[in-house]
């Protein structure tokens, strides 16, 4: 195990190399570009064993990944923002075809106005495609999650694509220390992909053909079951990683100082790391508050959120907005609790379009709730 | 400035001078020196050659969970003296902090409205002397890094040299490391 200091994007490329990916098909877009540039450098230097397919758009990138994965290849792509949106049709296809493609999505705002900075609206709007979704808060977590994502997606009880999200610039272009295991250790953790079925010219089958109304609900049911299975397998994989490498980022939630608290703060991505600093500061002032960083949005950690709400009220900060309603995480959490437990849930939106959110901002939002001055749901950056 | 648990650093330079690389080398060197938390990041946005740019680093004894920007640095590094005419390099700099300037001037030539440790070094001259030129422009980022251990206990010159040698193998790395050492020896500090 060695420690390197590098950007989230370079670390993502390292994970792809060490996962022994067979096929990468990708198209550059800020702030993702340095992932595919680095992978291309590996190819040029002969340090990448797989094939790199240059494509003319993100829609083609995902289509190429679908083809590659369907013939049994371990497949990766990376994108961001408008690139992810252009993939939308094929994201559904990849999930319904049950292909364990792994994608890094560097969270970036949607335009217009043109904005290249961190915002989760790109991935939130792909929530219903059937992909498993992770949100990372450090470069170490990016490395570990990409490797784990292959194991998870390729698991025989899952067979689903996995999206590993992290904040544009805040992680993609920020250098942080990352522990990198030896290649043999990664190989032991992540053996070659086991294939349940594949497209094979020597053994022709068809896949994805017309399916009549009587049967279609069954494939949706099977996907739902696969997500339910993934819920448990994510936990197993997190623990296995900890046993092997001594690194633990939590399971579907990362709980930080959540024992004996009146309030739990929930957030995703880099906001979840900054929130730890906010929790430390608030606890110094005697506030009984902890943090549950949501690592996985799909499958949603419903049971875990209900457990938290049995003992505390919840404060949610979203870096996204489902316009006309509220932040997505806020909605999901309230929906999880309905009919189960009667906790109060308070929501804020902060950090859209890369607006900086400091631990002081986070403390201010939480303290307003704890002091009985919540004042209703709002976009913190605008209404302060 | 070794007694501070977390040190936040802002680099001012011009696009192409290697401020972002300097921040990264500093973070790598700080990790070698046993600081568990290190971080380096550019200004989040577009950069153009020659335009004023900023880069940032954090160094701490503990893992760093901060992901927000730096508003009140403990230290400012000025790679290009002419930036000081067009940018307020003192913005947010903490009282009792430090400023490192690439200049042929002496520390006593500066009179800042804050209580600061001032360090000066002719990084441009050292770059030219060591033939560190890219497209005819002196590369000042490696020499100026040599000045930092003079004012910051958290990082040693030896670690900066090692980090430089790892980044540029062979003779180029040696020349850059030599420039850093020369800068270290020639840095003038006024507390």
mmCIF file with all atom_site columns, C-alpha atoms in Angstrom, chain A residues 3 117 137-138 169-170 173-177 270 273-274 276 356-357 359, chain B residues 24 27-28 31 36 38-42 44-45 65-69 71:
data_model
loop_
_atom_site.group_PDB
_atom_site.id
_atom_site.type_symbol
_atom_site.label_atom_id
_atom_site.label_alt_id
_atom_site.label_comp_id
_atom_site.label_asym_id
_atom_site.label_entity_id
_atom_site.label_seq_id
_atom_site.pdbx_PDB_ins_code
_atom_site.Cartn_x
_atom_site.Cartn_y
_atom_site.Cartn_z
_atom_site.occupancy
_atom_site.B_iso_or_equiv
_atom_site.pdbx_formal_charge
_atom_site.auth_seq_id
_atom_site.auth_comp_id
_atom_site.auth_asym_id
_atom_site.auth_atom_id
_atom_site.pdbx_PDB_model_num
ATOM 1  C CA . UNK A 1 3   ? 0.057   6.849  -0.598  1.00 0.00 ? 3   UNK A CA 1
ATOM 2  C CA . UNK A 1 117 ? -19.263 23.804 -11.320 1.00 0.00 ? 117 UNK A CA 1
ATOM 3  C CA . UNK A 1 137 ? -16.747 12.777 -0.442  1.00 0.00 ? 137 UNK A CA 1
ATOM 4  C CA . UNK A 1 138 ? -12.989 12.181 -0.823  1.00 0.00 ? 138 UNK A CA 1
ATOM 5  C CA . UNK A 1 169 ? -13.614 20.656 -9.192  1.00 0.00 ? 169 UNK A CA 1
ATOM 6  C CA . UNK A 1 170 ? -14.177 20.238 -5.436  1.00 0.00 ? 170 UNK A CA 1
ATOM 7  C CA . UNK A 1 173 ? -9.487  18.853 -9.548  1.00 0.00 ? 173 UNK A CA 1
ATOM 8  C CA . UNK A 1 174 ? -8.423  18.775 -5.902  1.00 0.00 ? 174 UNK A CA 1
ATOM 9  C CA . UNK A 1 175 ? -5.403  16.737 -4.837  1.00 0.00 ? 175 UNK A CA 1
ATOM 10 C CA . UNK A 1 176 ? -5.848  14.674 -1.695  1.00 0.00 ? 176 UNK A CA 1
ATOM 11 C CA . UNK A 1 177 ? -3.855  11.757 -0.251  1.00 0.00 ? 177 UNK A CA 1
ATOM 12 C CA . UNK A 1 270 ? -18.281 16.743 -0.733  1.00 0.00 ? 270 UNK A CA 1
ATOM 13 C CA . UNK A 1 273 ? -17.178 15.911 4.290   1.00 0.00 ? 273 UNK A CA 1
ATOM 14 C CA . UNK A 1 274 ? -17.547 19.615 5.034   1.00 0.00 ? 274 UNK A CA 1
ATOM 15 C CA . UNK A 1 276 ? -18.154 16.710 9.531   1.00 0.00 ? 276 UNK A CA 1
ATOM 16 C CA . UNK A 1 356 ? -19.271 27.497 -2.101  1.00 0.00 ? 356 UNK A CA 1
ATOM 17 C CA . UNK A 1 357 ? -20.765 25.994 1.067   1.00 0.00 ? 357 UNK A CA 1
ATOM 18 C CA . UNK A 1 359 ? -18.887 24.550 7.453   1.00 0.00 ? 359 UNK A CA 1
ATOM 19 C CA . UNK B 2 24  ? 0.614   20.064 -5.577  1.00 0.00 ? 24  UNK B CA 1
ATOM 20 C CA . UNK B 2 27  ? 1.061   19.066 -0.604  1.00 0.00 ? 27  UNK B CA 1
ATOM 21 C CA . UNK B 2 28  ? 3.096   16.008 -1.595  1.00 0.00 ? 28  UNK B CA 1
ATOM 22 C CA . UNK B 2 31  ? 2.658   14.400 3.336   1.00 0.00 ? 31  UNK B CA 1
ATOM 23 C CA . UNK B 2 36  ? -1.771  13.424 7.616   1.00 0.00 ? 36  UNK B CA 1
ATOM 24 C CA . UNK B 2 38  ? -2.851  17.685 2.741   1.00 0.00 ? 38  UNK B CA 1
ATOM 25 C CA . UNK B 2 39  ? -4.855  19.254 -0.040  1.00 0.00 ? 39  UNK B CA 1
ATOM 26 C CA . UNK B 2 40  ? -4.069  21.238 -3.189  1.00 0.00 ? 40  UNK B CA 1
ATOM 27 C CA . UNK B 2 41  ? -6.517  22.783 -5.612  1.00 0.00 ? 41  UNK B CA 1
ATOM 28 C CA . UNK B 2 42  ? -6.680  25.348 -8.390  1.00 0.00 ? 42  UNK B CA 1
ATOM 29 C CA . UNK B 2 44  ? -12.211 26.470 -9.839  1.00 0.00 ? 44  UNK B CA 1
ATOM 30 C CA . UNK B 2 45  ? -12.668 27.722 -13.370 1.00 0.00 ? 45  UNK B CA 1
ATOM 31 C CA . UNK B 2 65  ? -12.529 17.240 5.737   1.00 0.00 ? 65  UNK B CA 1
ATOM 32 C CA . UNK B 2 66  ? -12.801 20.826 4.554   1.00 0.00 ? 66  UNK B CA 1
ATOM 33 C CA . UNK B 2 67  ? -14.005 21.011 0.953   1.00 0.00 ? 67  UNK B CA 1
ATOM 34 C CA . UNK B 2 68  ? -14.792 24.723 0.838   1.00 0.00 ? 68  UNK B CA 1
ATOM 35 C CA . UNK B 2 69  ? -12.587 27.441 -0.574  1.00 0.00 ? 69  UNK B CA 1
ATOM 36 C CA . UNK B 2 71  ? -10.887 32.815 2.429   1.00 0.00 ? 71  UNK B CA 1
#
